[in-house]
Coordinates of N, CA, C and O and ligand atoms in Angstrom, one line a residue:
M1462 N 0.7 -1.3 -0.2 CA -0.2 0.4 -0.5 C 0.4 1.1 0.2 O 1.8 1.0 1.2
D1463 N 0.9 2.2 -1.1 CA 1.6 3.6 -0.8 C 0.8 4.2 0.4 O -0.4 4.7 0.6
P1464 N 2.1 4.5 1.1 CA 1.6 5.0 1.8 C 1.3 6.4 2.5 O 0.8 7.4 3.1
A1465 N 1.1 7.3 0.9 CA 0.8 8.5 0.7 C -0.6 8.4 0.5 O -1.1 9.2 0.6
V1466 N -1.2 7.1 0.0 CA -3.3 6.9 0.3 C -3.7 6.2 1.4 O -2.9 6.5 2.6
P1467 N -4.5 8.0 1.6 CA -4.8 7.0 3.8 C -5.4 6.3 3.4 O -6.2 5.7 2.4
T1468 N -5.6 5.4 4.6 CA -6.4 4.6 5.4 C -7.8 4.7 5.2 O -8.5 3.9 5.6
S1469 N -7.8 5.0 5.5 CA -9.3 5.2 6.4 C -10.1 6.5 4.9 O -9.7 8.1 5.0
F1470 N -11.3 6.5 5.3 CA -12.1 7.9 4.9 C -11.6 9.4 5.6 O -11.9 9.9 5.1
D1471 N -12.2 9.4 7.3 CA -12.0 9.7 8.0 C -11.1 11.0 8.0 O -10.2 12.3 8.2
D1472 N -9.2 10.0 7.3 CA -8.4 10.6 7.5 C -7.7 11.8 6.0 O -7.0 12.3 5.8
D1473 N -9.4 11.5 4.9 CA -8.8 12.0 3.9 C -9.0 13.4 3.3 O -10.2 13.7 3.6
P1474 N -7.8 14.0 3.6 CA -8.8 15.7 3.6 C -9.1 16.1 1.6 O -9.5 16.5 2.0
A1475 N -9.0 15.0 0.9 CA -10.1 15.7 -0.6 C -11.3 14.8 -0.3 O -11.6 15.3 -1.1
I1476 N -11.3 14.7 0.3 CA -12.8 14.6 0.4 C -13.4 15.6 0.9 O -13.3 16.0 1.8
G1477 N -14.4 16.4 0.6 CA -14.7 17.6 0.7 C -16.2 17.5 1.1 O -16.8 16.6 1.0
R1478 N -16.8 19.1 0.9 CA -18.1 18.8 1.5 C -18.7 17.8 0.7 O -18.9 17.8 -0.6
V1479 N -20.3 17.5 1.9 CA -21.4 16.6 1.1 C -22.2 17.5 0.1 O -22.4 18.4 0.6
L1480 N -22.0 16.4 -0.7 CA -23.3 17.2 -2.2 C -24.8 16.3 -2.0 O -25.7 17.1 -1.4
L1481 N -24.0 15.3 -1.6 CA -25.8 14.5 -0.8 C -25.5 13.6 -0.2 O -24.4 12.8 0.0
S1482 N -26.4 13.5 1.2 CA -26.0 12.6 2.2 C -26.4 11.2 1.6 O -27.8 11.1 0.7
E1483 N -26.4 11.0 2.4 CA -27.1 9.3 2.1 C -28.5 9.5 2.6 O -29.6 8.2 1.0
E1484 N -28.8 10.2 3.3 CA -30.4 10.2 3.5 C -31.0 10.4 2.1 O -32.4 10.2 1.7
Q1485 N -30.5 11.4 1.7 CA -31.3 12.1 0.5 C -31.1 11.4 -1.0 O -32.1 11.1 -1.3
L1486 N -30.0 10.1 -0.6 CA -29.8 9.4 -2.4 C -31.1 8.7 -1.7 O -31.3 7.5 -2.7
T1487 N -31.2 7.8 -0.9 CA -31.9 6.9 -0.6 C -33.4 7.4 -0.4 O -34.4 6.6 -1.6
R1488 N -33.7 8.7 -0.2 CA -35.2 9.3 -0.6 C -35.7 9.4 -2.0 O -35.9 8.6 -2.5
R1489 N -34.5 9.8 -2.5 CA -34.9 10.5 -4.0 C -34.5 9.0 -4.4 O -35.2 8.6 -5.6
I1490 N -33.9 7.8 -4.3 CA -33.6 6.8 -5.5 C -35.5 5.6 -5.2 O -35.6 5.6 -6.2
E1491 N -35.7 5.8 -3.7 CA -37.3 4.9 -3.7 C -38.2 6.2 -4.6 O -39.6 5.6 -4.8
E1492 N -38.1 7.8 -4.8 CA -39.1 7.8 -5.5 C -38.9 7.8 -7.1 O -40.1 7.2 -7.5
L1493 N -37.9 7.5 -6.9 CA -37.3 7.2 -8.9 C -37.8 5.2 -8.9 O -38.7 5.3 -10.1
G1494 N -37.8 4.7 -7.8 CA -38.3 3.3 -7.9 C -39.9 3.6 -8.4 O -40.0 2.1 -9.2
A1495 N -40.5 4.1 -7.2 CA -41.8 4.3 -7.1 C -42.3 4.5 -8.8 O -43.3 3.8 -9.3
Q1496 N -42.1 5.7 -9.3 CA -41.8 6.1 -10.9 C -41.7 5.1 -11.4 O -43.0 4.6 -12.2
L1497 N -40.6 4.3 -11.7 CA -40.5 3.2 -12.3 C -41.6 2.2 -12.1 O -42.0 1.6 -13.3
T1498 N -41.7 1.9 -11.4 CA -42.8 0.7 -10.5 C -44.0 1.3 -11.5 O -45.4 0.4 -11.5
Q1499 N -44.7 2.2 -11.4 CA -46.1 2.9 -11.9 C -46.0 2.6 -13.6 O -46.8 3.0 -13.7
D1500 N -44.6 3.0 -14.1 CA -44.5 3.8 -15.6 C -44.3 2.4 -15.9 O -44.6 2.2 -17.2
Y1501 N -43.9 1.0 -15.7 CA -43.9 -0.4 -16.2 C -45.1 -1.2 -15.6 O -44.2 -2.1 -15.4
A1502 N -45.5 -0.6 -14.7 CA -47.0 -1.8 -14.6 C -47.2 -3.5 -15.4 O -47.4 -2.3 -16.8
G1503 N -46.5 -3.9 -15.8 CA -47.6 -5.3 -17.0 C -46.5 -5.3 -17.8 O -46.9 -6.1 -18.5
R1504 N -45.4 -4.3 -17.4 CA -44.2 -5.0 -18.6 C -43.0 -4.4 -17.9 O -42.4 -3.8 -17.8
P1505 N -42.9 -5.7 -16.9 CA -41.0 -5.4 -16.3 C -39.7 -4.9 -17.0 O -39.6 -5.9 -18.2
P1506 N -39.1 -4.2 -16.9 CA -37.4 -3.9 -18.1 C -36.8 -4.4 -17.9 O -36.6 -5.3 -16.6
L1507 N -35.9 -4.8 -18.7 CA -34.6 -5.4 -18.4 C -34.1 -3.9 -18.1 O -34.0 -2.5 -18.6
L1508 N -33.4 -3.2 -17.2 CA -32.5 -2.4 -16.2 C -31.1 -3.6 -17.1 O -30.1 -3.9 -17.2
V1509 N -30.6 -1.9 -17.3 CA -28.9 -2.3 -18.4 C -28.1 -1.3 -17.5 O -27.9 0.1 -17.3
C1510 N -27.0 -2.0 -16.6 CA -26.1 -0.5 -15.9 C -24.8 -1.2 -16.2 O -24.5 -1.4 -17.2
V1511 N -25.2 0.5 -16.5 CA -23.2 0.4 -17.2 C -22.1 0.8 -16.1 O -22.6 1.5 -15.2
L1512 N -21.4 -0.3 -16.4 CA -20.4 0.0 -15.4 C -19.0 1.0 -15.7 O -19.3 1.2 -17.1
R1513 N -18.9 1.4 -15.1 CA -18.7 0.5 -12.7 C -19.5 1.4 -13.0 O -20.0 1.2 -11.4
G1514 N -19.5 3.0 -12.7 CA -20.2 3.9 -12.0 C -21.1 4.1 -11.5 O -21.7 4.0 -10.5
A1515 N -22.6 2.7 -12.2 CA -23.0 2.9 -12.3 C -24.1 1.6 -11.4 O -25.2 1.1 -10.6
Y1516 N -22.9 0.8 -10.8 CA -23.4 0.0 -9.7 C -23.8 -0.2 -9.1 O -24.3 -0.6 -8.6
V1517 N -23.7 1.0 -7.6 CA -24.2 0.8 -6.6 C -25.5 1.7 -6.5 O -26.0 0.8 -6.0
F1518 N -26.0 3.1 -7.7 CA -27.6 3.3 -8.0 C -28.0 1.8 -8.3 O -29.3 1.7 -7.8
L1519 N -27.8 1.3 -9.2 CA -27.9 -0.2 -10.1 C -28.7 -1.2 -8.5 O -30.6 -1.1 -8.5
T1520 N -28.0 -1.1 -7.5 CA -28.5 -2.7 -6.8 C -29.6 -1.4 -5.4 O -30.8 -2.7 -5.0
D1521 N -29.4 0.4 -5.5 CA -30.4 0.2 -4.8 C -31.9 0.7 -5.7 O -32.8 0.0 -5.0
L1522 N -31.9 1.1 -6.9 CA -32.4 1.4 -8.0 C -33.3 -0.1 -8.0 O -34.8 0.6 -7.3
A1523 N -32.4 -1.1 -7.8 CA -33.3 -2.1 -8.5 C -34.8 -2.4 -7.2 O -35.4 -3.3 -7.2
R1524 N -33.6 -2.2 -6.2 CA -34.7 -3.2 -5.4 C -35.7 -2.0 -4.6 O -36.3 -2.0 -4.4
S1525 N -36.4 -0.9 -5.7 CA -37.4 0.0 -5.2 C -37.9 -0.1 -6.4 O -38.7 0.3 -6.0
I1526 N -38.0 -1.0 -7.2 CA -38.9 -0.8 -8.5 C -39.7 -2.6 -7.9 O -39.1 -3.4 -7.2
D1527 N -41.0 -2.4 -7.9 CA -41.2 -3.8 -7.3 C -41.8 -4.0 -8.4 O -43.4 -4.5 -8.8
L1528 N -41.1 -4.6 -9.5 CA -41.2 -5.6 -10.3 C -40.0 -5.9 -11.1 O -39.3 -6.3 -10.3
P1529 N -40.7 -7.7 -11.4 CA -39.9 -8.8 -11.8 C -38.8 -8.3 -12.3 O -38.6 -8.6 -13.8
V1530 N -37.9 -7.1 -12.6 CA -36.8 -7.2 -13.6 C -35.9 -8.1 -13.9 O -35.7 -8.6 -13.3
Q1531 N -35.3 -7.7 -15.3 CA -34.8 -8.6 -15.2 C -32.7 -7.0 -15.0 O -32.8 -5.6 -15.5
I1532 N -32.0 -7.8 -14.9 CA -30.7 -7.4 -15.2 C -29.3 -7.6 -15.9 O -29.3 -8.9 -15.8
D1533 N -28.9 -6.7 -16.8 CA -27.9 -7.1 -17.3 C -26.8 -5.7 -17.3 O -27.9 -4.8 -17.4
F1534 N -25.6 -5.6 -17.5 CA -24.6 -4.8 -17.5 C -23.7 -4.7 -19.0 O -23.6 -5.5 -19.7
I1535 N -23.3 -3.2 -19.3 CA -22.4 -3.3 -20.3 C -21.7 -2.1 -19.5 O -21.4 -1.6 -18.8
A1536 N -20.3 -2.4 -20.2 CA -18.8 -1.6 -20.1 C -18.3 -0.7 -21.1 O -18.2 -1.3 -21.9
V1537 N -18.5 1.3 -21.1 CA -17.7 1.5 -21.8 C -16.7 2.1 -21.3 O -16.3 2.0 -20.4
S1538 N -15.9 3.2 -22.4 CA -14.7 3.4 -21.2 C -14.5 5.0 -22.4 O -14.1 4.7 -22.9
S1539 N -14.2 6.0 -21.5 CA -13.9 6.9 -22.6 C -13.0 7.7 -21.6 O -12.3 8.5 -22.4
Y1540 N -13.0 7.4 -20.0 CA -12.3 8.1 -19.2 C -10.8 7.7 -18.8 O -10.1 7.8 -18.9
G1541 N -10.8 6.7 -19.6 CA -9.9 6.0 -19.0 C -10.0 6.1 -16.9 O -9.9 5.9 -16.4
A1542 N -8.2 6.4 -16.4 CA -7.3 6.6 -15.6 C -7.3 8.8 -15.5 O -7.2 8.6 -14.1
T1543 N -7.9 8.6 -16.0 CA -7.7 10.6 -16.0 C -9.4 10.9 -15.9 O -10.4 10.2 -15.5
T1544 N -9.4 12.3 -15.8 CA -11.2 12.3 -15.2 C -11.6 13.6 -16.7 O -12.5 14.3 -16.6
R1545 N -10.2 13.5 -17.3 CA -11.4 14.4 -18.7 C -11.3 13.3 -19.9 O -10.4 12.1 -20.2
T1546 N -12.5 13.6 -20.4 CA -13.2 12.8 -21.0 C -12.5 12.5 -22.5 O -11.4 13.2 -22.8
S1547 N -11.9 10.8 -23.0 CA -10.9 10.9 -24.9 C -12.0 11.5 -25.5 O -11.0 11.2 -26.6
G1548 N -13.1 11.5 -25.7 CA -14.0 11.7 -26.2 C -14.1 11.0 -27.5 O -14.8 11.1 -28.5
V1549 N -13.6 9.5 -27.6 CA -13.5 8.2 -27.7 C -14.5 7.8 -26.8 O -13.2 7.4 -26.2
V1550 N -15.4 6.7 -27.5 CA -15.9 6.1 -26.4 C -16.0 4.2 -26.7 O -16.4 3.9 -28.1
R1551 N -15.4 3.2 -25.8 CA -14.7 2.3 -26.5 C -16.4 1.5 -25.4 O -16.0 1.4 -24.9
L1552 N -16.2 0.1 -26.4 CA -17.3 -0.9 -25.9 C -16.3 -1.4 -25.0 O -15.3 -2.7 -26.0
V1553 N -16.4 -2.1 -23.6 CA -15.3 -3.2 -23.4 C -15.7 -4.5 -22.3 O -15.5 -5.3 -22.5
K1554 N -17.8 -4.1 -21.9 CA -18.3 -5.4 -22.1 C -18.9 -5.9 -22.5 O -20.0 -4.2 -22.5
D1555 N -20.1 -6.7 -23.6 CA -21.0 -6.5 -24.2 C -22.0 -6.8 -23.5 O -21.8 -7.7 -22.3
L1556 N -23.5 -6.5 -23.7 CA -24.9 -7.2 -23.0 C -24.6 -8.6 -22.9 O -24.2 -9.6 -24.1
E1557 N -25.0 -9.7 -22.0 CA -25.7 -11.4 -22.5 C -27.3 -11.3 -23.2 O -27.9 -12.0 -23.7
V1558 N -27.9 -10.0 -22.7 CA -28.8 -10.5 -23.2 C -29.4 -9.4 -24.6 O -29.5 -9.0 -24.7
D1559 N -30.5 -10.4 -25.4 CA -31.3 -9.5 -26.3 C -32.5 -8.8 -25.9 O -33.5 -9.0 -25.1
L1560 N -32.0 -8.1 -26.5 CA -33.0 -6.8 -26.6 C -34.1 -6.1 -27.2 O -34.6 -5.2 -26.8
T1561 N -34.3 -7.2 -28.4 CA -35.5 -7.4 -29.5 C -36.6 -7.4 -28.5 O -36.6 -8.4 -27.2
D1562 N -37.3 -6.9 -28.6 CA -39.2 -6.0 -28.0 C -38.2 -5.9 -26.3 O -39.9 -6.3 -25.6
R1563 N -38.1 -5.8 -26.3 CA -37.5 -5.9 -24.1 C -37.5 -4.4 -24.2 O -37.8 -3.5 -25.0
D1564 N -38.1 -3.9 -23.2 CA -38.6 -2.6 -22.3 C -37.3 -2.3 -21.2 O -37.1 -3.3 -20.6
V1565 N -36.7 -1.3 -21.9 CA -34.9 -1.5 -21.4 C -34.5 -0.5 -20.6 O -35.2 1.2 -21.5
I1566 N -34.3 -0.5 -20.0 CA -33.9 0.8 -19.1 C -32.6 1.3 -18.6 O -32.0 0.1 -18.5
L1567 N -32.1 2.3 -19.2 CA -30.0 2.2 -19.2 C -29.8 3.1 -17.9 O -31.0 3.7 -17.4
V1568 N -29.0 3.0 -17.0 CA -29.0 3.1 -15.8 C -27.4 3.5 -16.1 O -26.4 2.9 -15.8
E1569 N -27.6 4.4 -15.1 CA -26.5 5.5 -15.3 C -26.1 5.9 -14.2 O -27.2 7.0 -13.5
D1570 N -24.6 6.2 -13.8 CA -24.7 7.3 -12.1 C -25.0 8.9 -12.8 O -25.2 10.1 -11.7
I1571 N -24.1 9.0 -13.8 CA -24.2 10.4 -14.4 C -23.5 10.9 -15.8 O -22.9 9.9 -16.5
V1572 N -24.8 11.6 -16.0 CA -24.6 12.1 -17.4 C -24.1 13.1 -17.2 O -24.0 14.4 -17.0
D1573 N -22.6 13.7 -17.6 CA -22.1 14.7 -18.1 C -21.8 15.2 -19.3 O -22.4 16.8 -19.8
T1574 N -20.7 15.3 -20.6 CA -21.0 15.8 -21.7 C -22.0 15.1 -22.3 O -22.4 16.0 -23.2
G1575 N -22.4 13.8 -22.4 CA -23.2 12.9 -23.0 C -23.0 11.9 -24.2 O -23.7 11.5 -24.8
L1576 N -21.6 12.3 -24.0 CA -20.9 11.3 -24.6 C -21.1 10.1 -24.9 O -21.6 9.3 -26.3
T1577 N -21.4 9.6 -23.5 CA -21.0 8.1 -23.2 C -22.9 7.7 -23.7 O -23.5 6.5 -24.0
L1578 N -23.8 9.4 -23.3 CA -25.4 8.5 -23.4 C -25.3 7.7 -25.2 O -26.0 7.1 -25.8
R1579 N -25.1 9.1 -25.9 CA -24.5 9.4 -27.3 C -24.8 7.8 -27.5 O -25.6 7.4 -28.3
Y1580 N -23.6 7.6 -27.0 CA -23.1 6.1 -27.9 C -24.1 4.6 -27.6 O -24.2 4.1 -28.8
L1581 N -24.1 4.8 -26.6 CA -24.7 3.7 -25.9 C -26.4 4.0 -26.6 O -26.6 2.7 -27.5
R1582 N -26.9 5.4 -26.4 CA -28.8 4.5 -27.1 C -28.3 4.2 -28.8 O -28.9 3.6 -29.3
R1583 N -26.5 4.9 -29.8 CA -26.8 4.9 -30.8 C -27.5 2.2 -30.3 O -27.6 2.4 -31.2
S1584 N -26.5 2.7 -29.9 CA -25.7 1.0 -30.1 C -26.6 0.0 -29.3 O -27.2 -0.9 -30.0
L1585 N -27.6 0.7 -28.7 CA -29.0 -0.3 -27.8 C -29.6 0.0 -29.2 O -30.7 -1.2 -29.3
E1586 N -30.1 1.0 -29.0 CA -31.6 1.8 -30.2 C -31.5 0.3 -31.4 O -32.5 -0.5 -32.1
A1587 N -30.4 0.1 -32.4 CA -29.9 -0.9 -32.7 C -30.0 -2.5 -32.8 O -30.0 -3.3 -33.7
R1588 N -30.2 -2.6 -31.4 CA -30.4 -3.8 -31.5 C -32.1 -4.0 -30.9 O -32.6 -5.1 -30.5
G1589 N -33.3 -3.4 -31.5 CA -34.1 -3.7 -31.7 C -35.8 -3.9 -30.4 O -35.7 -4.3 -30.5
P1590 N -35.4 -2.4 -29.9 CA -36.2 -2.8 -28.0 C -36.9 -2.2 -28.1 O -37.3 -1.5 -29.0
A1591 N -38.5 -2.8 -28.3 CA -39.7 -2.0 -27.6 C -39.5 -0.4 -27.3 O -40.0 0.0 -28.3
S1592 N -38.9 -0.3 -26.5 CA -38.8 0.8 -25.7 C -37.1 0.9 -25.1 O -36.6 0.1 -24.8
L1593 N -36.6 1.9 -25.2 CA -35.4 2.4 -24.7 C -35.0 4.0 -23.8 O -35.7 5.0 -24.7
E1594 N -35.2 3.8 -22.0 CA -35.1 5.1 -21.8 C -34.4 5.0 -20.9 O -33.0 4.3 -20.7
V1595 N -34.0 6.0 -20.2 CA -32.0 6.0 -19.5 C -32.8 7.1 -18.3 O -33.9 7.9 -17.7
C1596 N -32.6 6.3 -16.6 CA -32.4 6.9 -15.8 C -31.2 7.0 -14.8 O -30.3 5.6 -14.9
A1597 N -30.9 7.9 -14.7 CA -29.5 8.3 -14.7 C -29.9 9.4 -13.2 O -30.1 9.7 -12.7
L1598 N -29.1 8.5 -11.8 CA -28.6 9.4 -10.7 C -28.1 10.8 -11.4 O -29.2 11.9 -10.1
L1599 N -28.0 11.2 -12.1 CA -26.6 12.7 -11.1 C -27.4 13.0 -12.9 O -26.7 12.5 -13.7
A1600 N -26.9 14.3 -13.7 CA -27.3 15.4 -14.5 C -26.6 16.6 -14.6 O -26.2 17.1 -12.7
R1601 N -25.2 17.1 -14.7 CA -24.6 18.3 -14.8 C -26.0 19.5 -15.6 O -26.4 19.1 -16.2
E1602 N -25.7 20.6 -14.9 CA -27.1 21.5 -14.7 C -26.4 21.8 -16.4 O -27.3 21.9 -17.5
S1603 N -25.5 21.8 -17.4 CA -24.8 21.8 -18.6 C -25.1 20.9 -19.3 O -25.7 21.4 -20.4
A1604 N -26.0 20.0 -18.9 CA -26.2 18.3 -19.7 C -27.6 18.9 -20.1 O -28.7 19.0 -19.6
D1605 N -27.7 19.0 -21.3 CA -28.8 18.8 -22.8 C -29.9 17.5 -23.1 O -29.2 16.7 -23.3
L1606 N -30.5 17.1 -21.6 CA -31.1 16.4 -20.7 C -32.0 15.7 -21.8 O -32.2 14.4 -22.2
E1607 N -33.1 16.9 -22.3 CA -34.2 16.3 -23.8 C -33.5 16.2 -24.9 O -33.8 15.5 -26.0
G1608 N -33.1 16.7 -25.1 CA -31.6 16.6 -25.9 C -30.9 14.9 -26.5 O -30.8 14.1 -27.6
L1609 N -30.6 15.0 -25.0 CA -30.9 13.1 -25.1 C -30.7 12.6 -24.3 O -31.0 11.2 -24.7
G1610 N -32.0 12.8 -23.9 CA -33.7 12.1 -24.0 C -33.5 11.3 -22.7 O -34.0 10.1 -22.8
V1611 N -33.4 12.0 -22.0 CA -33.2 11.8 -20.6 C -34.4 11.4 -20.1 O -35.1 12.8 -19.7
R1612 N -35.1 10.6 -19.4 CA -36.6 10.3 -18.9 C -36.2 11.1 -16.9 O -37.1 11.0 -17.0
Y1613 N -35.8 9.9 -17.0 CA -35.4 9.6 -15.0 C -34.5 10.2 -14.6 O -33.5 10.1 -15.4
V1614 N -34.4 11.9 -14.3 CA -32.7 12.3 -12.9 C -33.6 12.2 -11.8 O -34.7 12.8 -11.4
G1615 N -32.1 11.2 -10.9 CA -32.3 11.6 -9.6 C -31.6 13.1 -9.1 O -33.1 13.5 -8.6
F1616 N -31.1 13.8 -10.2 CA -30.6 14.9 -9.0 C -29.6 15.4 -10.3 O -28.9 15.6 -10.9
T1617 N -29.4 16.7 -9.9 CA -29.2 17.6 -11.1 C -28.5 18.5 -10.5 O -28.0 18.4 -9.3
I1618 N -26.7 18.6 -10.7 CA -25.8 18.8 -9.7 C -24.7 19.5 -10.8 O -24.6 19.9 -11.9
P1619 N -24.0 20.7 -9.9 CA -22.8 22.1 -10.1 C -22.0 21.2 -11.2 O -21.2 19.8 -11.1
N1620 N -20.8 21.5 -11.7 CA -20.0 20.8 -12.0 C -19.2 20.9 -10.9 O -17.5 19.9 -11.6
D1621 N -18.9 20.7 -10.4 CA -17.9 20.0 -9.2 C -17.8 18.4 -9.4 O -17.8 18.1 -10.6
F1622 N -16.4 18.2 -9.5 CA -15.8 16.8 -9.5 C -16.1 16.6 -8.5 O -16.5 16.8 -6.7
V1623 N -17.1 15.0 -8.3 CA -18.1 14.4 -7.3 C -17.3 12.9 -7.1 O -16.8 12.4 -8.1
I1624 N -17.5 12.5 -6.0 CA -17.0 11.6 -5.9 C -18.2 10.0 -4.8 O -18.7 11.1 -4.0
G1625 N -18.0 9.4 -5.0 CA -19.2 8.4 -3.7 C -20.0 8.2 -4.8 O -20.2 8.3 -5.7
Y1626 N -20.7 7.0 -4.0 CA -21.5 6.2 -4.6 C -21.4 5.3 -5.9 O -22.0 6.2 -6.6
G1627 N -20.3 4.8 -5.6 CA -20.1 4.6 -7.4 C -19.1 5.8 -7.6 O -18.4 5.0 -9.3
L1628 N -19.1 6.9 -7.7 CA -18.2 7.5 -8.7 C -16.2 7.8 -7.9 O -16.4 7.3 -6.7
D1629 N -15.2 7.7 -8.9 CA -14.4 7.7 -8.2 C -13.7 8.3 -8.9 O -13.6 9.2 -9.2
V1630 N -12.2 8.2 -8.3 CA -11.3 8.9 -8.5 C -9.8 7.6 -9.4 O -9.7 7.0 -7.4
A1631 N -9.6 7.2 -9.8 CA -8.5 5.7 -9.5 C -9.0 5.2 -9.3 O -8.8 4.2 -8.5
E1632 N -10.4 4.4 -9.4 CA -10.7 3.4 -8.9 C -11.6 3.9 -6.9 O -11.9 2.4 -6.5
R1633 N -10.7 5.0 -6.9 CA -10.9 4.8 -5.2 C -12.9 5.4 -5.2 O -13.1 6.0 -5.8
Y1634 N -12.8 5.5 -3.9 CA -14.0 6.3 -3.3 C -15.6 5.7 -3.6 O -16.1 6.2 -3.3
R1635 N -15.9 4.8 -4.6 CA -16.6 4.3 -5.5 C -17.8 4.1 -3.7 O -19.3 4.0 -4.4
N1636 N -17.5 3.2 -2.3 CA -17.6 2.5 -1.9 C -18.4 3.7 -0.5 O -18.7 3.5 0.4
L1637 N -17.8 4.9 -0.8 CA -18.5 6.6 0.0 C -20.1 6.0 -0.2 O -20.3 6.3 -1.0
R1638 N -20.7 6.4 1.2 CA -21.3 6.3 0.4 C -22.6 7.5 0.7 O -24.4 7.1 -0.1
Y1639 N -22.3 8.4 0.6 CA -22.6 9.4 0.1 C -21.9 10.3 -1.4 O -20.7 9.9 -1.6
L1640 N -22.0 11.6 -1.5 CA -21.4 11.8 -3.1 C -20.8 13.1 -2.3 O -21.9 14.0 -1.6
A1641 N -19.9 13.1 -2.9 CA -19.3 14.5 -1.8 C -17.9 14.9 -2.3 O -17.9 14.9 -4.2
V1642 N -17.4 16.1 -2.6 CA -17.1 16.8 -4.0 C -15.5 16.4 -3.5 O -15.5 16.6 -2.3
Y1643 N -15.3 16.1 -4.9 CA -13.3 15.4 -4.6 C -12.0 16.7 -4.8 O -12.5 18.4 -5.6
D1644 N -11.4 17.1 -3.4 CA -10.6 18.5 -3.8 C -9.7 17.6 -4.0 O -8.9 16.9 -3.0
P1645 N -8.9 17.8 -5.6 CA -7.5 17.2 -6.1 C -6.5 17.8 -5.1 O -5.1 17.1 -4.9
D1646 N -6.5 19.6 -4.8 CA -5.5 20.6 -3.7 C -4.9 19.5 -2.9 O -3.3 19.6 -2.4
A1647 N -6.0 18.7 -1.8 CA -5.5 18.1 -1.1 C -5.5 16.9 -0.8 O -4.9 16.3 0.2
A1648 N -5.6 15.7 -2.0 CA -5.2 14.7 -2.1 C -3.3 14.7 -1.6 O -3.0 15.8 -2.6
A1649 N -2.8 13.5 -1.3 CA -1.3 13.3 -1.5 C -1.6 13.0 -2.3 O -2.0 12.0 -2.7
E1650 N 0.0 13.4 -3.4 CA 0.6 13.1 -3.6 C 1.0 11.2 -3.6 O 1.9 11.1 -3.1
P1651 N 0.4 10.8 -4.6 CA 1.3 8.9 -4.4 C 2.8 9.1 -4.6 O 3.3 10.4 -5.1
S1652 N 3.8 8.2 -3.3 CA 4.8 8.6 -3.4 C 5.6 7.5 -4.8 O 4.6 6.1 -5.0
Ligands
PRP1139 C1 -18.6 8.7 -16.2 C2 -19.8 8.0 -15.9 C3 -20.8 8.1 -17.0 C4 -19.6 8.8 -17.8 C5 -20.2 10.4 -18.5 O1 -18.1 6.7 -16.8 O2 -19.9 6.7 -15.4 O3 -20.6 6.7 -17.6 O4 -18.9 9.5 -17.6 O5 -19.8 11.0 -19.1 P1 -20.5 11.9 -20.5 O6 -21.6 12.5 -20.3 O7 -18.8 12.7 -20.3 O8 -20.3 10.8 -21.3 P2 -16.4 6.6 -16.4 O9 -15.8 6.5 -17.7 O10 -15.7 7.2 -15.3 O11 -15.9 5.0 -16.1 P3 -16.5 4.6 -14.9 O12 -18.0 3.7 -15.0 O13 -16.0 3.5 -15.0 O14 -16.1 5.0 -13.4

């Protein structure tokens, strides 16, 4: 273990202000689940989780939906280990389930530039689903949600660099129970 990397969240100065508490997240996700339960009554959807960031949201959202949903996973990459998008989306892991005639909900943790979503929408629509909607926990204030066709959104957030509840920096912080602002200047430099 790199001695410069904090071994506890409590001692980590890079974890800044709490943007969304555990309670706020839980409450909103229950609302989204209730909405989806109502909207998809009689036609249980297939939830497509976009790895890796959305895995935490997916587990809570799926259990808030009172319908026998199916779940599958897809992985794309555009950011790599950096915090800047490379501008090119790459399919890293494809779905196992056939989407033909299925009611599909794409589950994302965050819509930022919309690049990932545009790519995924094109890819999934080409597979002939009966319907395709997007449910994102977070969206940047700057994101064109209408243009991107995002029907379900948990929270709209400012442009801060955020971590926790699935969102990472170099694969850390995904298991933080809340969403916080990340302060790169306070982060320990790996030695
Ligand atoms: C993040 C996030 C979205 C995407 C959103 O994924 O999970 O998929 O970026 O950004 P965009 O709207 O600008 O395309 P990332 O590539 O960081 O991978 P991860 O989910 O594995 O952390």
